[in-house]
Coordinates of C-alpha atoms in Angstrom, one line a residue:
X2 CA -15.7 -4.6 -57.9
X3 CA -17.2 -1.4 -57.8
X4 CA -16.6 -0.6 -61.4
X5 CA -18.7 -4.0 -62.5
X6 CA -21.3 -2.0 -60.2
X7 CA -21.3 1.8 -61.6
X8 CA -22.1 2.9 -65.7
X9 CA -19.1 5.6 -65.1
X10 CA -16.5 6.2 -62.9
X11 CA -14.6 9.6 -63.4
X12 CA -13.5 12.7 -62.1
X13 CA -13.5 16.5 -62.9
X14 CA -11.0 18.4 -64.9
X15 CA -7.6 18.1 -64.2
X16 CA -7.0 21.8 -65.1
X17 CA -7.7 24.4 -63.3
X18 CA -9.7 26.5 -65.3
X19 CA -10.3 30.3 -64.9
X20 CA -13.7 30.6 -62.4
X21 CA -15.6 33.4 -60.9
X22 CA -18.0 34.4 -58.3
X23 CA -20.4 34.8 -61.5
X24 CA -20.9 32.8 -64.3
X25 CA -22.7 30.3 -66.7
X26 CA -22.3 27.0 -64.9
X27 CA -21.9 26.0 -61.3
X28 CA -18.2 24.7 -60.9
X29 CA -18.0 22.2 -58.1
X30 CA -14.8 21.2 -56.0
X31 CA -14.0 19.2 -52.8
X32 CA -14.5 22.1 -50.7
X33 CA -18.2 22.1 -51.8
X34 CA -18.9 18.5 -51.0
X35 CA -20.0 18.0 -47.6
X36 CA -22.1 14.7 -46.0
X37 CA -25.2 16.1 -46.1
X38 CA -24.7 17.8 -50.0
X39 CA -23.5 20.4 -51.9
X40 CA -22.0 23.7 -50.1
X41 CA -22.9 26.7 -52.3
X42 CA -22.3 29.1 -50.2
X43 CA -18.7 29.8 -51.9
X44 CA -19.8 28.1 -55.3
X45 CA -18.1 29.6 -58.1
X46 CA -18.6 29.6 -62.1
X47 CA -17.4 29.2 -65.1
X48 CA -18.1 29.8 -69.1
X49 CA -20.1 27.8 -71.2
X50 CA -17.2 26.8 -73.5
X51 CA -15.2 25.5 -70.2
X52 CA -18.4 23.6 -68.8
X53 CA -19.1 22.6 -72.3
X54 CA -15.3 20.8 -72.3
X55 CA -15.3 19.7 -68.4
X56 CA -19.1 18.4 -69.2
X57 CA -18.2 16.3 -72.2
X58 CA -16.4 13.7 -70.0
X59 CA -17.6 14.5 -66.5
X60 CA -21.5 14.5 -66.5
X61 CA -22.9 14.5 -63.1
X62 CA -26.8 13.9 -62.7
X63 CA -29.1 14.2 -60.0
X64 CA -28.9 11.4 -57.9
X65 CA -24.8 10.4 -58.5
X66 CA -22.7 10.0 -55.9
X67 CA -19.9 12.5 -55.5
X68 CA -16.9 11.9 -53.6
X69 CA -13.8 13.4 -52.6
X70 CA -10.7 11.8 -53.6
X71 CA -7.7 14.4 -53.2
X72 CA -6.2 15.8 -49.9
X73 CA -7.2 16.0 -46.1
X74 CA -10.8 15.7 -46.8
X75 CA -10.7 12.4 -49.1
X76 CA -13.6 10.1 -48.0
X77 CA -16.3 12.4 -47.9
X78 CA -19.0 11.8 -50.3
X79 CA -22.7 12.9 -51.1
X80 CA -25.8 12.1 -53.5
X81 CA -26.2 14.8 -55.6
X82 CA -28.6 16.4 -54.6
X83 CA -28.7 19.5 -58.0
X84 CA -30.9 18.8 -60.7
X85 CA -28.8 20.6 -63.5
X86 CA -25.6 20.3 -65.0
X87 CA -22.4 21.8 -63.0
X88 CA -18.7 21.1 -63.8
X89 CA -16.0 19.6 -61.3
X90 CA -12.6 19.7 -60.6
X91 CA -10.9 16.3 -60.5
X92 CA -10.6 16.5 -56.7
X93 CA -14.1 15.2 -56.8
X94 CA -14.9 11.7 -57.9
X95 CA -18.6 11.0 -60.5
X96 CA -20.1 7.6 -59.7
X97 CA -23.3 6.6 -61.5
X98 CA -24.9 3.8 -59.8
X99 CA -26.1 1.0 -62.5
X100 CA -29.8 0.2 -62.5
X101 CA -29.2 -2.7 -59.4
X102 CA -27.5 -0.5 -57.1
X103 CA -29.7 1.8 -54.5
X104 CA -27.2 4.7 -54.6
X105 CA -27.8 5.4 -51.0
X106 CA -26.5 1.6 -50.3
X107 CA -23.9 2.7 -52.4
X108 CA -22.7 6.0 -50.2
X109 CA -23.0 4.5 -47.0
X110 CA -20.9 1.6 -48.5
X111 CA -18.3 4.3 -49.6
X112 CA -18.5 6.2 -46.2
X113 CA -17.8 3.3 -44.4
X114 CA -14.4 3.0 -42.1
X115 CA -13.8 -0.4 -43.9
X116 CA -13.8 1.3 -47.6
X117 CA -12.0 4.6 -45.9
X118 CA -8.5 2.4 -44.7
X119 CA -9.2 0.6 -48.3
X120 CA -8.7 3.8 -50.3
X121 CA -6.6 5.8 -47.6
X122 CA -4.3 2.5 -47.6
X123 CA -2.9 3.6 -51.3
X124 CA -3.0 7.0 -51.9
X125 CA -0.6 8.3 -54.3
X126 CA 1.1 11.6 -54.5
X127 CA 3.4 13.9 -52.7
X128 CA 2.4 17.1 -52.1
X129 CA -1.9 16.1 -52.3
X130 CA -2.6 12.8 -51.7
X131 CA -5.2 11.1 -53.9
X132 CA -7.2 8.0 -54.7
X133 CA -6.6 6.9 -58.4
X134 CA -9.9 6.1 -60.7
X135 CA -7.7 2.8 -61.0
X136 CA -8.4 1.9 -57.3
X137 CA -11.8 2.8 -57.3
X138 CA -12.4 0.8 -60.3
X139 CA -11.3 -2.1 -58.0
X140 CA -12.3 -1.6 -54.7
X141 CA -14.5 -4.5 -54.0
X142 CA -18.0 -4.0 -52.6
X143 CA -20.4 -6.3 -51.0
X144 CA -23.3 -6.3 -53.0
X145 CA -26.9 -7.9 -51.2
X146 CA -29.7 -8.2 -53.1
X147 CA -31.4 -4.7 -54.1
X148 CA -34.3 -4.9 -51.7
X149 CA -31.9 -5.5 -48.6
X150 CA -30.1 -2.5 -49.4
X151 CA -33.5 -0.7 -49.1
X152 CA -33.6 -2.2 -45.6
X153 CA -30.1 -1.4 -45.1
X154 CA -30.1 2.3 -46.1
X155 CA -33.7 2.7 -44.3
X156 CA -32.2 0.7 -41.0
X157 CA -29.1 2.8 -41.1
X158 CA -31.0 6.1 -41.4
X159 CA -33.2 5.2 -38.7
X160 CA -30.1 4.3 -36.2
X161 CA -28.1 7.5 -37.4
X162 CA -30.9 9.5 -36.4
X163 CA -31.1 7.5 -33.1
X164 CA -27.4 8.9 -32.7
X165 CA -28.2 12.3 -33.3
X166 CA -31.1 12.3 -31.3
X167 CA -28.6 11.1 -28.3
X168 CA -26.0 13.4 -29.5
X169 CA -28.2 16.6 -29.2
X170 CA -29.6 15.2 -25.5
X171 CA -25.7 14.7 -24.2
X172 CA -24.7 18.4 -25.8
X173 CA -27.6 19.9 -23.6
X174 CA -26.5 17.6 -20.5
X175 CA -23.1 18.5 -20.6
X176 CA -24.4 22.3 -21.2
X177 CA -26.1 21.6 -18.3
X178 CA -23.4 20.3 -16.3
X179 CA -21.3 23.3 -16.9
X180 CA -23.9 25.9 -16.2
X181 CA -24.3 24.1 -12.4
X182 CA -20.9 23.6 -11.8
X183 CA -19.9 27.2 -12.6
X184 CA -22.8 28.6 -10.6
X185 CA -21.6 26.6 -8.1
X186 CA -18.2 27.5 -7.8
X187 CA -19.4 31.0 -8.4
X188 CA -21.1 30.6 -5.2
X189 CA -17.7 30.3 -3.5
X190 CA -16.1 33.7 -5.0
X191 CA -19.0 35.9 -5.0
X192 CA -19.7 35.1 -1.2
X193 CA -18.7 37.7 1.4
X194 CA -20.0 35.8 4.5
X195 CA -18.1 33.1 6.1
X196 CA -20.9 31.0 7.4
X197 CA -22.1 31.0 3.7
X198 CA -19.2 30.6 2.1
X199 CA -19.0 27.6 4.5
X200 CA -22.1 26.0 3.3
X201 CA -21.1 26.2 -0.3
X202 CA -18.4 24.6 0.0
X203 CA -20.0 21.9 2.1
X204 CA -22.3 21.3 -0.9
X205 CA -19.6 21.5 -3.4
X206 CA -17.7 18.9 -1.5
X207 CA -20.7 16.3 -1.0
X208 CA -21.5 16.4 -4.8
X209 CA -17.9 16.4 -5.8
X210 CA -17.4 13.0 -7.9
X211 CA -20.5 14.1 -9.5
X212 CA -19.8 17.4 -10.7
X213 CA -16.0 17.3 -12.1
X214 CA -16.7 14.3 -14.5
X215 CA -15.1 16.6 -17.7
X216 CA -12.1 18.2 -18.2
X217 CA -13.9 21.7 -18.7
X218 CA -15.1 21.4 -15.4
X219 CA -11.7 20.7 -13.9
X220 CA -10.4 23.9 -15.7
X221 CA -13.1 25.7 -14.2
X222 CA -12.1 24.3 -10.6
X223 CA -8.4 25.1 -11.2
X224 CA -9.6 28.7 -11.9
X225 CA -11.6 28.8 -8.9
X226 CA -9.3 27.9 -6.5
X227 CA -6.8 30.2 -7.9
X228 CA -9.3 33.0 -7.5
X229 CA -10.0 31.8 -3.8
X230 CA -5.8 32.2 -2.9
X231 CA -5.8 35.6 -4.1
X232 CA -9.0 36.7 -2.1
X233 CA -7.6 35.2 0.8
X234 CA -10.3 32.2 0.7
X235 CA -8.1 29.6 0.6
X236 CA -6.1 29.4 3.9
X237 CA -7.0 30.7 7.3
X238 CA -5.3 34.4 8.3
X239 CA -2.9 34.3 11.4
X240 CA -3.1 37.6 13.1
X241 CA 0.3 36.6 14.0
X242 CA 1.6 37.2 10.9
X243 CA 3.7 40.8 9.9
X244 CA 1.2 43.1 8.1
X245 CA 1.3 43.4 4.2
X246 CA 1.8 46.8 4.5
X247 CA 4.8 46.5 6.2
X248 CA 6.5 44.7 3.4
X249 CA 5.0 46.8 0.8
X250 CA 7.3 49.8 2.6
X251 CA 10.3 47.8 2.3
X252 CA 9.7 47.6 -1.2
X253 CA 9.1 50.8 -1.2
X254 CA 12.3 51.5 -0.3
X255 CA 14.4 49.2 -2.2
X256 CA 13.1 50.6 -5.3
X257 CA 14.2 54.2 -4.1
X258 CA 17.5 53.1 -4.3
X259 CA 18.4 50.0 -6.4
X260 CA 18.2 50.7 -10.2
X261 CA 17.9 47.9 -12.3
X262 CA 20.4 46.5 -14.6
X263 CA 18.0 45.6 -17.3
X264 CA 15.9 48.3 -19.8
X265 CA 12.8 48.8 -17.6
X266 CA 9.1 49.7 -19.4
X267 CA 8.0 53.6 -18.2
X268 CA 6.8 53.7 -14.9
X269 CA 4.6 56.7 -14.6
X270 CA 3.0 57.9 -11.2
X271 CA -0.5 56.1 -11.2
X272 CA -3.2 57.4 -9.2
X273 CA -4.3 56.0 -6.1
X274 CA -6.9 53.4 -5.9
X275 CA -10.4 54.1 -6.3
X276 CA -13.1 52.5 -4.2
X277 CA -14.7 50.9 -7.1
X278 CA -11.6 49.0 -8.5
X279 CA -11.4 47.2 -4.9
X280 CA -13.7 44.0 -6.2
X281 CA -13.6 42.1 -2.6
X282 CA -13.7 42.4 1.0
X283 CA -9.7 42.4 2.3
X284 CA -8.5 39.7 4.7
X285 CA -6.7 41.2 7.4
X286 CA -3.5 42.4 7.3
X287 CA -4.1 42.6 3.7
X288 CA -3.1 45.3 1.0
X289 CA -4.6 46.3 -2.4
X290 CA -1.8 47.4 -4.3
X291 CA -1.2 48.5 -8.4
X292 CA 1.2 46.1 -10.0
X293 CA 3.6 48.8 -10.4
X294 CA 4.3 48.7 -6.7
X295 CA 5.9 45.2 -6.5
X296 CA 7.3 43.9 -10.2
X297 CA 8.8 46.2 -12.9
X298 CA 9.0 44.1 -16.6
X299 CA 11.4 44.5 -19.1
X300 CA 11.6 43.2 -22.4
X301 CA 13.7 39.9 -23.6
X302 CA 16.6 40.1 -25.5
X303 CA 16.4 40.7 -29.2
X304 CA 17.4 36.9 -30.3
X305 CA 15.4 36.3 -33.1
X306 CA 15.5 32.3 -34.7
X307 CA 17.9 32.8 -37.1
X308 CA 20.3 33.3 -33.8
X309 CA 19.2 29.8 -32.5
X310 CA 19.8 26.3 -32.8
X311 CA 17.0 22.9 -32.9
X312 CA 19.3 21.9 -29.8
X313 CA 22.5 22.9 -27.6
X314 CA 22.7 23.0 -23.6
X315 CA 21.2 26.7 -23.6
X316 CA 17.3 27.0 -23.6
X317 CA 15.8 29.9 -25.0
X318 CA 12.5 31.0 -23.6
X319 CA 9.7 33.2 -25.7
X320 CA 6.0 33.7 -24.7
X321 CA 5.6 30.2 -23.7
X322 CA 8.2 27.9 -22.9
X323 CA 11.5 27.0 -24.9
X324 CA 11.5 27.7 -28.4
X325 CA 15.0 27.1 -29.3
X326 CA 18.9 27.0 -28.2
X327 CA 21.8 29.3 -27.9
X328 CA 25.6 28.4 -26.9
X329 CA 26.3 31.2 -24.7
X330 CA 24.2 31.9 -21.3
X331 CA 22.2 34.9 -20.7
X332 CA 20.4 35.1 -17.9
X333 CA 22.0 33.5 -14.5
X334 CA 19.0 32.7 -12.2
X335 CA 15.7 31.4 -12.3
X336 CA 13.2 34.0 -13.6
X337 CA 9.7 34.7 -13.6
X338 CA 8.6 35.6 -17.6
X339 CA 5.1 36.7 -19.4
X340 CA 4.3 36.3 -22.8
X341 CA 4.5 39.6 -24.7
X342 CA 2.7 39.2 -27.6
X343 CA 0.3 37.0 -29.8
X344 CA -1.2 33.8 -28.7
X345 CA 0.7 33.2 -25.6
X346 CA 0.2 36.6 -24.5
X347 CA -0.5 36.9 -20.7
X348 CA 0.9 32.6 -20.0
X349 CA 3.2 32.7 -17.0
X350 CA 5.9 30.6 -16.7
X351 CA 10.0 30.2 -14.8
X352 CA 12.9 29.9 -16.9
X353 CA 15.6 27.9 -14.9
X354 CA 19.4 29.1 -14.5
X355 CA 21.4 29.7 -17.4
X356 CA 18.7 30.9 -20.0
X357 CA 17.9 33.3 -23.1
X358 CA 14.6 35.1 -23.1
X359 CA 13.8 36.4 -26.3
X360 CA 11.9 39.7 -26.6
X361 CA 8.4 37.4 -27.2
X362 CA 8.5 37.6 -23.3
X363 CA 8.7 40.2 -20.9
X364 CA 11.4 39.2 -17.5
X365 CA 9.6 40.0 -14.3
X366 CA 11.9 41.9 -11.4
X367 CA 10.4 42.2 -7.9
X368 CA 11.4 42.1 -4.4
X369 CA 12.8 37.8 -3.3
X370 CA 12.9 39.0 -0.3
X371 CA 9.2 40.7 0.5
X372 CA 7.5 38.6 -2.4
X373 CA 7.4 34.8 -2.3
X374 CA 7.9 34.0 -5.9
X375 CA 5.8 31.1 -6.3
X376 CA 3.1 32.9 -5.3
X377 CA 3.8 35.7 -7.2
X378 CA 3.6 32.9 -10.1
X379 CA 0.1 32.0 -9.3
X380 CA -0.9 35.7 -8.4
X381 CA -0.4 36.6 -12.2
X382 CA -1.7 33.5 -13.3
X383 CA -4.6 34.4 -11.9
X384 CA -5.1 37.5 -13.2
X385 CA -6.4 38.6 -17.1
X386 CA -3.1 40.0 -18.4
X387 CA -3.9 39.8 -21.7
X388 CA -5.0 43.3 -23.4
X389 CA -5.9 44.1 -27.2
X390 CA -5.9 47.5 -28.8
X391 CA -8.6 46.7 -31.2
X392 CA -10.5 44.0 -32.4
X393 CA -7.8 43.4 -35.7
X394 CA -4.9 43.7 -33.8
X395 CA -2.8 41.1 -31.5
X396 CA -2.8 40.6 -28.2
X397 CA 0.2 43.0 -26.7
X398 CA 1.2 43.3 -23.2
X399 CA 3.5 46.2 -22.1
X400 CA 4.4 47.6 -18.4
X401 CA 2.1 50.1 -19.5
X402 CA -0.7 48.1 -19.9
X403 CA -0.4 45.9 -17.0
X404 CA 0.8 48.3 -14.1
X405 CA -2.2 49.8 -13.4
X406 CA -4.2 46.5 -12.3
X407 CA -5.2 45.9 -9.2
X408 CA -4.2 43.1 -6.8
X409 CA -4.5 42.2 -3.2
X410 CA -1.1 41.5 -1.5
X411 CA -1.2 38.9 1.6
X412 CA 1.6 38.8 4.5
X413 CA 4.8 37.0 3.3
X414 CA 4.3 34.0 5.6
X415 CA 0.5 33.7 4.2
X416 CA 2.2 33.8 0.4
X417 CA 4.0 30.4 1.5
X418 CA 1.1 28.8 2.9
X419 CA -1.2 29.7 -0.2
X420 CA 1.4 28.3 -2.7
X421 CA 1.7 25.2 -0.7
X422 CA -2.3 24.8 -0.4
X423 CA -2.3 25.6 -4.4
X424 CA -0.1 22.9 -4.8
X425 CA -1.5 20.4 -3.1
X426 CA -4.9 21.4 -4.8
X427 CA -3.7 21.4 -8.2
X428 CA -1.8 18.1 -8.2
X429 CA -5.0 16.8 -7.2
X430 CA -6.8 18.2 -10.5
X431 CA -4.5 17.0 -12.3
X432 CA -4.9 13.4 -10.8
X433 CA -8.4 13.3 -11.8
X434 CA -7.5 14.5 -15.4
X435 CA -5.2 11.5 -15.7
X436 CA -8.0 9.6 -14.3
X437 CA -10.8 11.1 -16.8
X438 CA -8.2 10.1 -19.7
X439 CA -7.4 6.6 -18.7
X440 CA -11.1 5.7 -18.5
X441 CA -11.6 7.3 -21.7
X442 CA -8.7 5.0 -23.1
X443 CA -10.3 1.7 -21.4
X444 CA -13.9 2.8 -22.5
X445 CA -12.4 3.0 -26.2
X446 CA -10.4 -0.3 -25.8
X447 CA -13.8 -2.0 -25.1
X448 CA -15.3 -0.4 -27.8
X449 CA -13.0 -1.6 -30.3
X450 CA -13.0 -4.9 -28.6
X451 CA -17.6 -5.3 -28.6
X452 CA -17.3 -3.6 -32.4
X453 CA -14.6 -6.6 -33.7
X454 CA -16.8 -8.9 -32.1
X455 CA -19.7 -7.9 -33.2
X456 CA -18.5 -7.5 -36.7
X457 CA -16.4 -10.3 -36.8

C-alpha cells in the first residue's frame, strides 16, 4: 500500500490563511501544480509565523511528489522541482518516497489511468470533491524491484517523448493541411475567369477524399460554397430569367406604401454604392444592393426569463434557438430572426408558427413575394453580421449597423435554384462529418479493444 511505501503522507493547511502577491514564503496550491512542475507565475506568499505553522506538519522537499487531490484538476501530480521550503494548501497532497522507491516510478504510478479511476472512484464531498489521506494511505501500488523502476521511468520517458515528437509532426501536418485546403478553395472565390475557375474546381474535385479528412476543413468547404451562391458561382445564369432589378422596384414600391406593424430600427437614407464596396464581378441580371433595400429588423419582445417556463407548447426564441416557453402565442408565422447581442450575435435561424422572440433577437421583415426566404437565410448566413464597438464591449447588432452592407441580389427564380443547390451540398458535408465521427468512434473502439489486450 502506498503508505507502507512513503515516510509521510499529508496535505497543506486546511485554512485558508491570509496570502499576498509579496511575502516571506512561497504558498503553493493546486492551481500551481502542473505535470511538468510548479506554476509561479501567480505564486503568492505568506508570513513567517503562517509558514512556520503550515511548515510544522507539511514539509515538502526537493524531490517529493506533489499531487492534487481536491476539485476538477485532482490527479495531476509533479516532483518538486524547488529546493526551499514553501507552504501548501491542503488541496495539494506531500508524498515522500522511502529510500526504495524512485520517486519518478512513483509519479508515473500516480499519473496512471488505473490509479486515476482508483482515487476518482471515492471521492468525498459535495461542493469540492476530494481524495482522503485515508485512501491514499491505501491505494495499493505495484512495487518491482528498484532497478526496474529505473528502466521503467527511463523507458517511459523515452516513449513519451516518442509521442511528442509525433504529436508536434501531426500539429504541423494538419497545419499543413488547412493552409492547402484554404488556398485551394480560395482559388475558387478569388477567380474572375470561367475557364479558371473551371480548372480549380477540377483539381478540387480530383483530390477531394484527400483534402476534407477534418472537420475544420469541412467548415471551411461549407463556407465556400456559401460564398460561391452569393457570387453567383454556384448555379448557371438563365438569361431567361426576370432581371433583379426588376424585383428590387417592386420592393421598392411595397415599402412606399405598407408600414409595418412591428417597432422598426431607423432607416436613414444611405448613400449610394461606391465602386470600391462592389468586391466581385456581377452575374447577369444581377443587383448590388444595401441591406436596407430588402429587410427592415425590429427588435423581439421584451420577455425576459422570469416570464418563461422550462416547458409548455409555446417556444421562445432568443439569439440562437429556443431558450424557454410561454402559454400564450406571439408571433403567427414562420420568421426569419438574428441574434442581437453577445455570443450568438450575427447566427441566423427560422422560428416556426406560433412563437415568442425575445428582444436577444432581432425579427427580419422583407418582401415573400420578391425574396425567396430560404435564400435570404443563407444570404445572411453568409455574410459577417457581427459588429463590436470596441475591443471591451459585446458584440451588438442593430439596423444601424447592418443596413449599410453590401450584397448582391440574384433573379427570384435563380434564388430557388441556389437554395436547392445549397441544399443538396450541405447535406452532403454533413454526411461526411457523420462519417469522420463514426470512424473516429470505431478507431477508438479498437483502441480500447489492442490496449485491454495488451494490458490484460
Amino acid at each position: 500500500r502506498l503508505g507502507d511505501l512513503t515516510l509521510k503522507i499529508t496535505d497543506g493547511t486546511h485554512h485558508s490563511p491570509t496570502n499576498t502577491p509579496s511575502g516571506d514564503y512561497k504558498y503553493i496550491s493546486a492551481k500551481n501544480i502542473k505535470s511538468w512542475g510548479i506554476d509561479l507565475s501567480q505564486v503568492t506568499y505568506v508570513t513567517t509565523e503562517i509558514h512556520q505553522e503550515i511548515f510544522s506538519r507539511c514539509d515538502p522537499s526537493k524531490g517529493d511528489i506533489l499531487y492534487i487531490k481536491d476539485g476538477a484538476t485532482t490527479g495531476i501530480g509533479t516532483v518538486n522541482p524547488l529546493d526551499e521550503p514553501f507552504s501548501m494548501l491542503s488541496s495539494v497532497a506531500l508524498l515522500k518516497p522511502s529510500c526504495g522507491l524512485h520517486n519518478e516510478y512513483l509519479l508515473k504510478a500516480m499519473v496512471s489511468p488505473a490509479f486515476y479511476r482508483e482515487m476518482r472512484a471515492g471521492m468525498t464531498g459535495v461542493a469540492i470533491t476530494r481524495v482522503t489521506l485515508a485512501k491514499l494511505n491505501n491505494a495499493l501500488m505495484p512495487l518491482p524491484p528498484l532497478a526496474e523502476q529505473d528502466r521503467i521511468v527511463a523507458k517511459v520517458d523515452e516513449l513519451m517523448a516518442l509521442c511528442d515528437r509525433l504529436e508536434a509532426q501531426q500539429a504541423d501536418a494538419e497545419s499543413a493541411h488547412a493552409q492547402l485546403v484554404q488556398a485551394l478553395l480560395d482559388s475558387l472565390t478569388q477567380t474572375s475567369d470561367a475557364t479558371d475557375f473551371a480548372t480549380n474546381w477540377q483539381r478540387l474535385a480530383e483530390h477531394f477524399h484527400t483534402l476534407f479528412t477534418t472537420e475544420s476543413s469541412i467548415d471551411a468547404l461549407k463556407q465556400t460554397l456559401l460564398q460561391l451562391a452569393v457570387m453567383g458561382k454556384l448555379v448557371p445564369q438563365d438569361p431567361g430569367d426576370e432581371p433583379a432589378s426588376e424585383l428590387l422596384k417592386r420592393i421598392a414600391e411595397e415599402r412606399a406604401v405598407c408600414v409595418s406593424g412591428r417597432r422598426s430600427a431607423k432607416q436613414a437614407a444611405l448613400p449610394s454604392i461606391d465602386p470600391a464596396e462592389k468586391l466581385f464581378e456581377l452575374p447577369s441580371n444581377w443587383e448590388w444592393v444595401r441591406l436596407q433595400q430588402i429587410i427592415s429588423v425590429s427588435s423581439g419582445d421584451g420577455l425576459v426569463s422570469t416570464n418563461m417556463k422550462s416547458d409548455g407548447g409555446i417556444p421562445v426564441y432568443g439569439g440562437n434557438g429556443v431558450t424557454g416557453y410561454h402559454d400564450e402565442n406571439n408571433v403567427d408565422n414562420e420568421t426569419l430572426v438574428i441574434g442581437r447581442v453577445g455570443y450568438y450575435c450575427g447566427s441566423i435561424h427560422f422560428t416556426p408558427t406560433h412563437a415568442w422572440v425575445t428582444d436577444n433577437a432581432l425579427i427580419v421583415s422583407f418582401s415573400e413575394e420578391n425574396l425567396y426566404k430560404n435564400f435570404l437565410f443563407w444570404l445572411l448566413k453568409g455574410t459577417n453580421l457581427k459588429e463590436q464597438e470596441n475591443a471591451t464591449a459585446q458584440p451588438v447588432i442593430s439596423g444601424r449597423k447592418i443596413y449599410p452592407i453590401v450584397l448582391a441580389i440574384p433573379p427570384l427564380a435563380e434564388q430557388h435554384s441556389i437554395v436547392a443547390k445549397i441544399d443538396q451540398l450541405m447535406a452532403i458535408c454533413d454526411q461526411l462529418k457523420t462519417r469522420l465521427s463514426q470512424a473516429r468512434q470505431l478507431n477508438g473502439q479498437l483502441a480500447d479493444v489492442l490496449a485491454a489486450q495488451a494490458t490484460s
